[in-house]
PDB file of C-alpha atoms in Angstrom:
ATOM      1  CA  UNK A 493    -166.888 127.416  11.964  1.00  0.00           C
ATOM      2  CA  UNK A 494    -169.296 124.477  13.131  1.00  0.00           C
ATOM      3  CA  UNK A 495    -171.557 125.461  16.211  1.00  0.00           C
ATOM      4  CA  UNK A 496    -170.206 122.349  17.981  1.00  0.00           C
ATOM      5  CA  UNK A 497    -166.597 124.255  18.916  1.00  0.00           C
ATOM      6  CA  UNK A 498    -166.756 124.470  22.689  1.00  0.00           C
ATOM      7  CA  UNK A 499    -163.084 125.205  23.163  1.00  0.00           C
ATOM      8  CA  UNK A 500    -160.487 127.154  21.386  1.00  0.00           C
ATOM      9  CA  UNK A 501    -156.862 126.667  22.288  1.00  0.00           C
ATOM     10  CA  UNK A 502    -154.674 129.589  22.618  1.00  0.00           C
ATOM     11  CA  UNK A 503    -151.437 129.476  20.927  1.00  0.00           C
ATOM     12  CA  UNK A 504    -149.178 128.081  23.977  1.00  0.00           C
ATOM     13  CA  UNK A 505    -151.650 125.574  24.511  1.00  0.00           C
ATOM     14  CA  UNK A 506    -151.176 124.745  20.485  1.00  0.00           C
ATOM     15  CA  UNK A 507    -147.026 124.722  21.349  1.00  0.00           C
ATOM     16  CA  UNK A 508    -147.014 122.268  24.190  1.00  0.00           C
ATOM     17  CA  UNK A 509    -149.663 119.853  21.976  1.00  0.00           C
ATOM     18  CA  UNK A 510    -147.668 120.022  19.557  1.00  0.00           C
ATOM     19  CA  UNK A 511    -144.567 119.417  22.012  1.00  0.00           C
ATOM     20  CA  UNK A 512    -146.955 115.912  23.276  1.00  0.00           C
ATOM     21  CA  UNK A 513    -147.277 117.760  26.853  1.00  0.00           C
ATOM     22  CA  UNK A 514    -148.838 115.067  28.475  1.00  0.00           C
ATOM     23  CA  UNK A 515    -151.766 116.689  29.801  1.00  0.00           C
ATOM     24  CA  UNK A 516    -152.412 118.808  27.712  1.00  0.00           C
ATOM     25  CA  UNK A 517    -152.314 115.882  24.883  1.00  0.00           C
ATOM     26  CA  UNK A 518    -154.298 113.809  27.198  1.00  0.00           C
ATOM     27  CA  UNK A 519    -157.124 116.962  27.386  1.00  0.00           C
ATOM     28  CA  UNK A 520    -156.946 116.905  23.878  1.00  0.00           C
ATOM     29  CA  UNK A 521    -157.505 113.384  23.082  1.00  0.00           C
ATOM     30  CA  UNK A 522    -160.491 113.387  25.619  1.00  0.00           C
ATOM     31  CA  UNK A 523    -162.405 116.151  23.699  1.00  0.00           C
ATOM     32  CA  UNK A 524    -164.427 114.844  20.636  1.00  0.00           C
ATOM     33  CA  UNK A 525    -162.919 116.942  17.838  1.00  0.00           C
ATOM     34  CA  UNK A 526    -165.278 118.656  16.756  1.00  0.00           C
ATOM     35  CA  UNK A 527    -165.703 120.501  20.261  1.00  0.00           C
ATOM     36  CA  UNK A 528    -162.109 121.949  19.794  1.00  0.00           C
ATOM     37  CA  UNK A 529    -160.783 124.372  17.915  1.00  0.00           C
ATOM     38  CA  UNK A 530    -157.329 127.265  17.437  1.00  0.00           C
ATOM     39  CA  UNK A 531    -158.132 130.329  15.881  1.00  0.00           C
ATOM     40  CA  UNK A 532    -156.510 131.952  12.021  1.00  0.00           C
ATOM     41  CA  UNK A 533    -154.462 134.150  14.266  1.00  0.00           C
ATOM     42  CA  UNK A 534    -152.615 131.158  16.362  1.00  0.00           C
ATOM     43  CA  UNK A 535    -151.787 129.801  12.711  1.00  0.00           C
ATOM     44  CA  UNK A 536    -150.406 133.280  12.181  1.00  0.00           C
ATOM     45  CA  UNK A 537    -148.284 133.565  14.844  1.00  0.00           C
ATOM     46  CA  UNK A 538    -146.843 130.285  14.370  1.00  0.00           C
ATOM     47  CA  UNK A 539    -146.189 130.784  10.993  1.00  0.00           C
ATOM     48  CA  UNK A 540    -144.551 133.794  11.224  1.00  0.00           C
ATOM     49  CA  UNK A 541    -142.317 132.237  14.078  1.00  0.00           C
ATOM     50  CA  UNK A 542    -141.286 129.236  11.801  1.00  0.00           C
ATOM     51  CA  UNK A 543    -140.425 132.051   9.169  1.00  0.00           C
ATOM     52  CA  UNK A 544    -138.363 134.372  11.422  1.00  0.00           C
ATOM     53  CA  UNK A 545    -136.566 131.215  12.504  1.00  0.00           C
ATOM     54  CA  UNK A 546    -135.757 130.230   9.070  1.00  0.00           C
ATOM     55  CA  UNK A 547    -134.806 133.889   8.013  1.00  0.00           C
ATOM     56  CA  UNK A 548    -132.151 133.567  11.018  1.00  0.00           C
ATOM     57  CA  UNK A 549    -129.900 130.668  10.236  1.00  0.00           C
ATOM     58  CA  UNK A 550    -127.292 130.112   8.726  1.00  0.00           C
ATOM     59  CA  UNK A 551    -126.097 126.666   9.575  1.00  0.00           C
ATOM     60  CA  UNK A 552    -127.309 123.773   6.797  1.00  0.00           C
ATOM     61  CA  UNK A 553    -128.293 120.991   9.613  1.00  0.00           C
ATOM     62  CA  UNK A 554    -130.451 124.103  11.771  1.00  0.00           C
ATOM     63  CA  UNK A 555    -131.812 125.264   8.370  1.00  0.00           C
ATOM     64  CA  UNK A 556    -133.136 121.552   7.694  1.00  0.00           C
ATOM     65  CA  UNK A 557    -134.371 121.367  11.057  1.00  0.00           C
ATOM     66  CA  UNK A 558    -136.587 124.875  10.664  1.00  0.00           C
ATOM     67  CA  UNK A 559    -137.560 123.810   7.378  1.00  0.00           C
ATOM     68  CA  UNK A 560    -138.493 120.541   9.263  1.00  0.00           C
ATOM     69  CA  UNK A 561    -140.539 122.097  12.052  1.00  0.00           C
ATOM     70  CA  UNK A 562    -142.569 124.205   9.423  1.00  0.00           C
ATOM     71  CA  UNK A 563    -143.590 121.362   7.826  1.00  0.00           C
ATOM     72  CA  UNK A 564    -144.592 120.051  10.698  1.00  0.00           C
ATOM     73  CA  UNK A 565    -146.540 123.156  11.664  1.00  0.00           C
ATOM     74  CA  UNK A 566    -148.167 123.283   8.137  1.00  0.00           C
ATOM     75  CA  UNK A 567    -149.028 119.237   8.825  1.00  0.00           C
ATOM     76  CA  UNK A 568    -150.576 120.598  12.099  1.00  0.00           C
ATOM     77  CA  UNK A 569    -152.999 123.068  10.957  1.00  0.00           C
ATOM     78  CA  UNK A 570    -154.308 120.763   8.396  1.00  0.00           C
ATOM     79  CA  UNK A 571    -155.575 118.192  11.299  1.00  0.00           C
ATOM     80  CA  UNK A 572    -157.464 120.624  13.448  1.00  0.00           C
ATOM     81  CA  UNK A 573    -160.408 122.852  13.024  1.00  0.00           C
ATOM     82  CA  UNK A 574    -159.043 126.433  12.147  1.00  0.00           C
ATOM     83  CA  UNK A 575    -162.015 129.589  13.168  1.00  0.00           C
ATOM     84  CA  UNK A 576    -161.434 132.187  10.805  1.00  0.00           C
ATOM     85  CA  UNK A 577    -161.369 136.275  11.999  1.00  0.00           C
ATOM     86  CA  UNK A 578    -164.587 137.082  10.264  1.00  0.00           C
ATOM     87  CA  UNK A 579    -167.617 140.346  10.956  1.00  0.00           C
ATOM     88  CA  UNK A 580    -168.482 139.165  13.918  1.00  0.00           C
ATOM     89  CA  UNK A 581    -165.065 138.557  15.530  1.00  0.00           C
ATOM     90  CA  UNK A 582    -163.949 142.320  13.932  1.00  0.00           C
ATOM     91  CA  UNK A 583    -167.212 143.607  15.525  1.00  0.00           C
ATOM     92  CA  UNK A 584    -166.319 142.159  19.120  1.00  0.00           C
ATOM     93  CA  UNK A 585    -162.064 143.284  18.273  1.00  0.00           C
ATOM     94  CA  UNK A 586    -163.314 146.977  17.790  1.00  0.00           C
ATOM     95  CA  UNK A 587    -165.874 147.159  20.764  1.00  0.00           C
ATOM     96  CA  UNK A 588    -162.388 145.588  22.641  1.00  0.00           C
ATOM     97  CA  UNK A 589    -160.492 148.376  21.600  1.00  0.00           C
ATOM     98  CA  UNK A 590    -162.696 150.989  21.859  1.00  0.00           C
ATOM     99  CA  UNK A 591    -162.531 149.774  25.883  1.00  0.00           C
ATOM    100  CA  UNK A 592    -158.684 150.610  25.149  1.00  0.00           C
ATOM    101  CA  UNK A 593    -157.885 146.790  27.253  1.00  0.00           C
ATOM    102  CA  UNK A 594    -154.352 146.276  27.790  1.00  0.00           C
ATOM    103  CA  UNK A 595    -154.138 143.366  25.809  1.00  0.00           C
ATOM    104  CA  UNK A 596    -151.748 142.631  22.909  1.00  0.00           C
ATOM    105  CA  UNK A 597    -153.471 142.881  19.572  1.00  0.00           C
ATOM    106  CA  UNK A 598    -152.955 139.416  18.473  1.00  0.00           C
ATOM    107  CA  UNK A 599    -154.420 138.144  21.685  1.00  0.00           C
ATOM    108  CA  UNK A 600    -157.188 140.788  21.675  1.00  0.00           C
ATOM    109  CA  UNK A 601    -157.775 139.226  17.881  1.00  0.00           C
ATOM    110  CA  UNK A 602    -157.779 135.284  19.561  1.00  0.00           C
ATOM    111  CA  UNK A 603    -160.100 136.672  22.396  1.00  0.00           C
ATOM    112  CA  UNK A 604    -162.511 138.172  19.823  1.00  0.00           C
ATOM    113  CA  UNK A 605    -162.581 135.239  17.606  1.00  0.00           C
ATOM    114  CA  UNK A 606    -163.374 133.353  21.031  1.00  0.00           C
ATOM    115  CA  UNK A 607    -165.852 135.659  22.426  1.00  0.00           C
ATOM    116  CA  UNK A 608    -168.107 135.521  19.409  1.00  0.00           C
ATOM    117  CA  UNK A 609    -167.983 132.065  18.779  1.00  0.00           C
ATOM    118  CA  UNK A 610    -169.327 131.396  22.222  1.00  0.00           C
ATOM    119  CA  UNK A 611    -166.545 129.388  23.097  1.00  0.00           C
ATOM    120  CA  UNK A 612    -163.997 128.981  26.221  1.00  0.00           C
ATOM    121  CA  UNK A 613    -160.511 130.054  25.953  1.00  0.00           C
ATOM    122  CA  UNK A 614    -158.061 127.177  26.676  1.00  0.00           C
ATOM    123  CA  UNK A 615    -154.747 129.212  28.189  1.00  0.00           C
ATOM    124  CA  UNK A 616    -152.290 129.470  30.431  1.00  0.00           C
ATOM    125  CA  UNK A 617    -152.004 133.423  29.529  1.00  0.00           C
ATOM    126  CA  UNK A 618    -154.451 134.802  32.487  1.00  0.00           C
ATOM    127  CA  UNK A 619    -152.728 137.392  33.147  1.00  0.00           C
ATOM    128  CA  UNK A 620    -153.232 139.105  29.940  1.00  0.00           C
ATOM    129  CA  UNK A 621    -156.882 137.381  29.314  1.00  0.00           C
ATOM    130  CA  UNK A 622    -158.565 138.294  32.194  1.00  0.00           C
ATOM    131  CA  UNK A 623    -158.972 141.954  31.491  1.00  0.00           C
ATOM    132  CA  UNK A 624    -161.327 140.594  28.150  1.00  0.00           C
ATOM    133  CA  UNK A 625    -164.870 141.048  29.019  1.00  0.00           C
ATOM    134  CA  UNK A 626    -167.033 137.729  28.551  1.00  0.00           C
ATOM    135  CA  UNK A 627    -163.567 135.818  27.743  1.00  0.00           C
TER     136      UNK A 627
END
């Protein structure tokens, strides 16, 4: 991770980029890249959404389409800067559950990741984030 990441997008902010929201695109466009960022476990949880939706179908013109939209995922990832779960994000995940938050452990994972990169949390998920400490 470069020092220069100033925001991290949570996953739903990720979705409706990737969806060309227009705000959120426009946000996006305005930030120099290097200032923004998703975390490993927003690559995660997309992933394993493309793959569940794959798993599911049955129908050749749906299967083409999720094979489609993974590709596009997989095109995604490779454009952006990606901050990996490393010590330091563990270190601030355990001292988060130790605190026993009510938080959902992926989340709790993208909140650690943010928290010790020094970064903001881009997110429509307040409800859930505002319990983290120093989020």
């Amino acid at each position: 991770m470069t020092s220069a990441i100033r925001y991290i997008l949570d996953t739903d902010h990720i979705s409706l980029a990737q969806r060309g929201h227009p705000q959120v695109s426009a946000r996006i466009l305005a930030t120099p890249p290097d200032q923004i960022a998703i975390t490993i476990v927003s690559v995660q949880e997309q992933m394993q959404g493309r793959l569940a939706q794959i798993q599911q179908i049955g129908d050749s013109a749906a299967l083409i389409a999720a094979y489609r939209n993974l590709h596009q995922t997989l095109r995604f990832h490779r454009t952006v800067n990606v901050v990996d779960f490393d010590h330091e994000a563990s270190q601030v995940f355990a001292a988060f559950q130790k605190q026993k938050l009510r938080v959902g452990t992926l989340d709790l994972r993208i909140a650690a990741i943010t928290v010790a990169s020094q970064a903001t949390l881009v997110t429509r998920n307040i409800r859930d984030f505002q319990h983290v400490p120093d989020l």
